[in-house]
Amino acid sequence: MIKGAIFDVDGTLLDTMPIWTNSGANYLASLGIEAEPRLGDKLFAMTVDMGAEYLKANYGLSQSCREIAKGINGIVEGHYFNDADFKPGARELLDRMKSAKIPLAIATSTEKYCIEAAFDRLGYKDYFDVILTCGEVGASKSNPKIFFEAVAALGTPIEDTWLFEDGLYSIKTAKAEGFKIVGVYDKVSEADQEEIKQYADIYVKDLTEFTLI
């Protein structure tokens, strides 16, 4: 039974992972610096603030971590304000959950103002009981803190709260704490799909395949 649902955003509800994959390299390029190969893979599991710390430490940047984080957000924020769209089935799934009166939470690594701008533009901001960010809770999704805060806000039992997520590291974290997992395919995480299937209670290529409600 689904009594509550927690959704990741990038790569799960919104098709925005590609803009994040190159965000660090694009920021460095704006400073005339060439990024190391596969920098996006190294930054994938980090919050923006953690990524800023990595760039400052490894590229000798004179900018403060706050300035670097602001620069990275500045590169991607236009997509949330202007053209980020739902992945297949996401809109319909949220509508079905709202009709079933299932409380919904967002747990994301992206800054809240970007998430709110996208969902407000798409008309779905009010669907969520709470929007939590890793920056606000002070931990990445390698730590279960954001999931505990989400389930506390929903008031639902962990064992009946489902996490919809495309990131393997997040899935591992939540699964270890007893959450039910819907693993969602995203092409950016292509290499992780077989392992995601091992951890997920349900695996979907896109959200049109989720029929439990």
Tab-separated table of C-alpha atoms in Angstrom:
chain	number	residue	atom	x	y	z
A	1	MET	CA	0.000	0.000	0.000
A	2	ILE	CA	1.182	3.526	-0.768
A	3	LYS	CA	0.431	5.910	2.087
A	4	GLY	CA	2.972	8.537	1.036
A	5	ALA	CA	5.398	9.260	-1.796
A	6	ILE	CA	8.713	11.082	-1.974
A	7	PHE	CA	9.914	12.231	-5.376
A	8	ASP	CA	13.323	13.151	-6.626
A	9	VAL	CA	13.041	15.814	-9.330
A	10	ASP	CA	15.949	15.791	-11.782
A	11	GLY	CA	15.836	12.655	-13.896
A	12	THR	CA	12.696	11.403	-12.139
A	13	LEU	CA	9.913	13.972	-12.580
A	14	LEU	CA	11.703	16.490	-14.797
A	15	ASP	CA	13.970	15.788	-17.750
A	16	THR	CA	16.743	18.019	-16.420
A	17	MET	CA	19.691	15.710	-15.739
A	18	PRO	CA	21.515	16.628	-18.966
A	19	ILE	CA	21.819	20.277	-17.883
A	20	TRP	CA	23.441	19.199	-14.615
A	21	THR	CA	25.853	16.744	-16.227
A	22	ASN	CA	27.868	19.563	-17.774
A	23	SER	CA	27.125	22.347	-15.292
A	24	GLY	CA	30.506	22.168	-13.532
A	25	ALA	CA	32.451	21.991	-16.782
A	26	ASN	CA	30.406	24.859	-18.234
A	27	TYR	CA	31.092	26.980	-15.166
A	28	LEU	CA	34.819	26.325	-15.452
A	29	ALA	CA	34.683	27.094	-19.173
A	30	SER	CA	33.142	30.478	-18.345
A	31	LEU	CA	36.373	31.158	-16.418
A	32	GLY	CA	38.567	29.932	-19.254
A	33	ILE	CA	39.422	26.680	-17.465
A	34	GLU	CA	39.227	23.240	-19.059
A	35	ALA	CA	37.533	20.621	-16.888
A	36	GLU	CA	38.927	17.179	-16.218
A	37	PRO	CA	37.336	14.255	-18.103
A	38	ARG	CA	34.030	13.017	-16.604
A	39	LEU	CA	33.824	15.842	-14.090
A	40	GLY	CA	30.034	15.490	-14.161
A	41	ASP	CA	30.294	11.931	-12.847
A	42	LYS	CA	32.331	13.127	-9.869
A	43	LEU	CA	29.835	15.885	-9.066
A	44	PHE	CA	26.755	13.698	-9.601
A	45	ALA	CA	26.229	12.667	-5.970
A	46	MET	CA	27.161	16.081	-4.552
A	47	THR	CA	25.012	19.024	-3.597
A	48	VAL	CA	25.747	22.296	-5.399
A	49	ASP	CA	27.625	23.530	-2.339
A	50	MET	CA	29.701	20.352	-2.171
A	51	GLY	CA	30.423	20.657	-5.890
A	52	ALA	CA	31.515	24.250	-5.376
A	53	GLU	CA	33.924	23.137	-2.661
A	54	TYR	CA	35.325	20.475	-4.989
A	55	LEU	CA	35.880	22.952	-7.818
A	56	LYS	CA	37.521	25.484	-5.538
A	57	ALA	CA	39.846	22.917	-3.980
A	58	ASN	CA	40.800	21.139	-7.199
A	59	TYR	CA	41.033	24.051	-9.618
A	60	GLY	CA	42.518	26.714	-7.348
A	61	LEU	CA	39.632	29.117	-7.924
A	62	SER	CA	39.832	32.554	-6.313
A	63	GLN	CA	36.043	32.795	-6.027
A	64	SER	CA	34.418	31.853	-2.733
A	65	CYS	CA	32.409	28.641	-2.534
A	66	ARG	CA	29.259	30.758	-2.304
A	67	GLU	CA	30.196	32.585	-5.504
A	68	ILE	CA	30.956	29.328	-7.291
A	69	ALA	CA	27.637	27.788	-6.228
A	70	LYS	CA	25.819	30.903	-7.399
A	71	GLY	CA	27.614	30.684	-10.731
A	72	ILE	CA	26.638	27.029	-11.216
A	73	ASN	CA	23.024	27.769	-10.324
A	74	GLY	CA	23.075	30.692	-12.735
A	75	ILE	CA	24.022	28.349	-15.562
A	76	VAL	CA	21.116	25.944	-14.978
A	77	GLU	CA	18.358	28.094	-13.495
A	78	GLY	CA	17.050	29.348	-16.829
A	79	HIS	CA	15.909	25.840	-17.715
A	80	TYR	CA	13.726	25.622	-14.610
A	81	PHE	CA	12.234	29.059	-15.138
A	82	ASN	CA	11.655	28.661	-18.886
A	83	ASP	CA	11.618	25.203	-20.416
A	84	ALA	CA	12.168	22.247	-18.042
A	85	ASP	CA	9.371	19.750	-18.669
A	86	PHE	CA	7.986	16.567	-17.166
A	87	LYS	CA	9.329	13.164	-18.110
A	88	PRO	CA	6.795	10.773	-19.698
A	89	GLY	CA	4.014	9.786	-17.305
A	90	ALA	CA	5.032	12.161	-14.506
A	91	ARG	CA	2.143	14.576	-14.899
A	92	GLU	CA	-0.413	11.769	-15.056
A	93	LEU	CA	1.062	9.973	-12.035
A	94	LEU	CA	0.950	13.113	-9.907
A	95	ASP	CA	-2.678	13.657	-10.945
A	96	ARG	CA	-3.595	10.095	-9.949
A	97	MET	CA	-1.850	10.449	-6.598
A	98	LYS	CA	-3.588	13.725	-5.882
A	99	SER	CA	-6.957	12.164	-6.720
A	100	ALA	CA	-6.135	9.297	-4.345
A	101	LYS	CA	-5.230	11.854	-1.634
A	102	ILE	CA	-1.716	10.447	-1.224
A	103	PRO	CA	0.560	13.022	0.466
A	104	LEU	CA	3.584	13.932	-1.645
A	105	ALA	CA	7.039	15.286	-0.845
A	106	ILE	CA	9.982	16.461	-2.916
A	107	ALA	CA	13.551	15.533	-1.920
A	108	THR	CA	16.056	17.157	-4.259
A	109	SER	CA	19.650	18.305	-4.523
A	110	THR	CA	18.607	21.318	-6.600
A	111	GLU	CA	18.007	24.746	-5.072
A	112	LYS	CA	14.415	25.250	-3.935
A	113	TYR	CA	13.854	28.435	-5.941
A	114	CYS	CA	14.566	26.521	-9.157
A	115	ILE	CA	12.241	23.659	-8.233
A	116	GLU	CA	9.454	25.995	-7.171
A	117	ALA	CA	9.815	28.028	-10.364
A	118	ALA	CA	9.503	24.919	-12.545
A	119	PHE	CA	6.511	23.441	-10.756
A	120	ASP	CA	4.785	26.808	-10.482
A	121	ARG	CA	5.179	27.289	-14.247
A	122	LEU	CA	3.913	23.756	-14.889
A	123	GLY	CA	0.992	24.203	-12.485
A	124	TYR	CA	1.992	21.535	-9.958
A	125	LYS	CA	3.618	23.428	-7.099
A	126	ASP	CA	0.592	22.963	-4.813
A	127	TYR	CA	0.598	19.192	-5.293
A	128	PHE	CA	3.417	18.766	-2.775
A	129	ASP	CA	3.047	18.893	0.985
A	130	VAL	CA	6.718	19.773	1.365
A	131	ILE	CA	9.707	20.543	-0.852
A	132	LEU	CA	13.014	19.666	0.814
A	133	THR	CA	16.491	20.294	-0.556
A	134	CYS	CA	19.814	18.787	0.421
A	135	GLY	CA	21.158	22.285	0.944
A	136	GLU	CA	18.463	23.020	3.505
A	137	VAL	CA	18.915	19.802	5.478
A	138	GLY	CA	22.706	20.027	5.284
A	139	ALA	CA	23.422	16.619	3.786
A	140	SER	CA	23.532	14.936	0.393
A	141	LYS	CA	21.338	11.949	-0.425
A	142	SER	CA	24.166	9.657	0.569
A	143	ASN	CA	22.827	10.472	4.039
A	144	PRO	CA	19.190	9.518	4.879
A	145	LYS	CA	18.476	12.799	6.665
A	146	ILE	CA	16.433	14.321	3.818
A	147	PHE	CA	14.279	11.181	3.558
A	148	PHE	CA	13.637	11.119	7.302
A	149	GLU	CA	12.589	14.774	7.216
A	150	ALA	CA	10.327	14.120	4.241
A	151	VAL	CA	8.536	11.190	5.864
A	152	ALA	CA	8.159	13.159	9.096
A	153	ALA	CA	6.503	15.994	7.158
A	154	LEU	CA	4.157	13.540	5.429
A	155	GLY	CA	3.304	11.732	8.659
A	156	THR	CA	3.422	8.333	6.972
A	157	PRO	CA	5.156	5.103	8.033
A	158	ILE	CA	8.522	4.532	6.361
A	159	GLU	CA	7.501	1.044	5.240
A	160	ASP	CA	4.468	2.484	3.394
A	161	THR	CA	6.298	5.485	1.926
A	162	TRP	CA	7.634	5.055	-1.598
A	163	LEU	CA	10.648	6.879	-3.002
A	164	PHE	CA	10.679	7.592	-6.739
A	165	GLU	CA	14.320	8.069	-7.711
A	166	ASP	CA	16.733	7.683	-10.629
A	167	GLY	CA	20.024	7.976	-8.712
A	168	LEU	CA	21.645	4.763	-7.497
A	169	TYR	CA	23.353	6.347	-4.492
A	170	SER	CA	20.036	7.804	-3.272
A	171	ILE	CA	18.237	4.526	-3.837
A	172	LYS	CA	20.826	2.651	-1.772
A	173	THR	CA	20.500	5.163	1.057
A	174	ALA	CA	16.710	5.008	1.266
A	175	LYS	CA	16.461	1.253	0.742
A	176	ALA	CA	18.758	0.648	3.720
A	177	GLU	CA	16.319	2.590	5.913
A	178	GLY	CA	13.232	0.584	4.898
A	179	PHE	CA	11.666	2.813	2.233
A	180	LYS	CA	9.970	1.205	-0.752
A	181	ILE	CA	11.771	2.132	-3.970
A	182	VAL	CA	10.573	2.889	-7.481
A	183	GLY	CA	13.676	2.982	-9.646
A	184	VAL	CA	13.162	5.317	-12.599
A	185	TYR	CA	15.272	5.030	-15.725
A	186	ASP	CA	17.228	8.057	-16.879
A	187	LYS	CA	19.726	7.949	-19.723
A	188	VAL	CA	22.329	9.872	-17.710
A	189	SER	CA	22.471	6.913	-15.291
A	190	GLU	CA	22.542	4.262	-18.021
A	191	ALA	CA	25.541	2.476	-16.512
A	192	ASP	CA	23.752	2.022	-13.162
A	193	GLN	CA	20.530	0.448	-14.418
A	194	GLU	CA	21.248	-3.197	-13.588
A	195	GLU	CA	22.232	-2.307	-10.032
A	196	ILE	CA	19.211	-0.013	-9.649
A	197	LYS	CA	16.974	-2.935	-10.637
A	198	GLN	CA	18.507	-4.990	-7.818
A	199	TYR	CA	17.590	-2.412	-5.187
A	200	ALA	CA	14.227	-1.262	-6.539
A	201	ASP	CA	10.952	-2.819	-5.436
A	202	ILE	CA	9.548	-1.646	-8.767
A	203	TYR	CA	11.595	-0.562	-11.778
A	204	VAL	CA	10.128	1.505	-14.613
A	205	LYS	CA	11.513	2.753	-17.885
A	206	ASP	CA	9.169	5.710	-17.485
A	207	LEU	CA	6.400	6.655	-15.078
A	208	THR	CA	3.603	5.540	-17.410
A	209	GLU	CA	4.537	1.998	-16.310
A	210	PHE	CA	3.748	2.604	-12.634
A	211	THR	CA	0.248	1.198	-12.105
A	212	LEU	CA	0.162	0.395	-8.388
A	213	ILE	CA	-2.338	3.205	-7.674
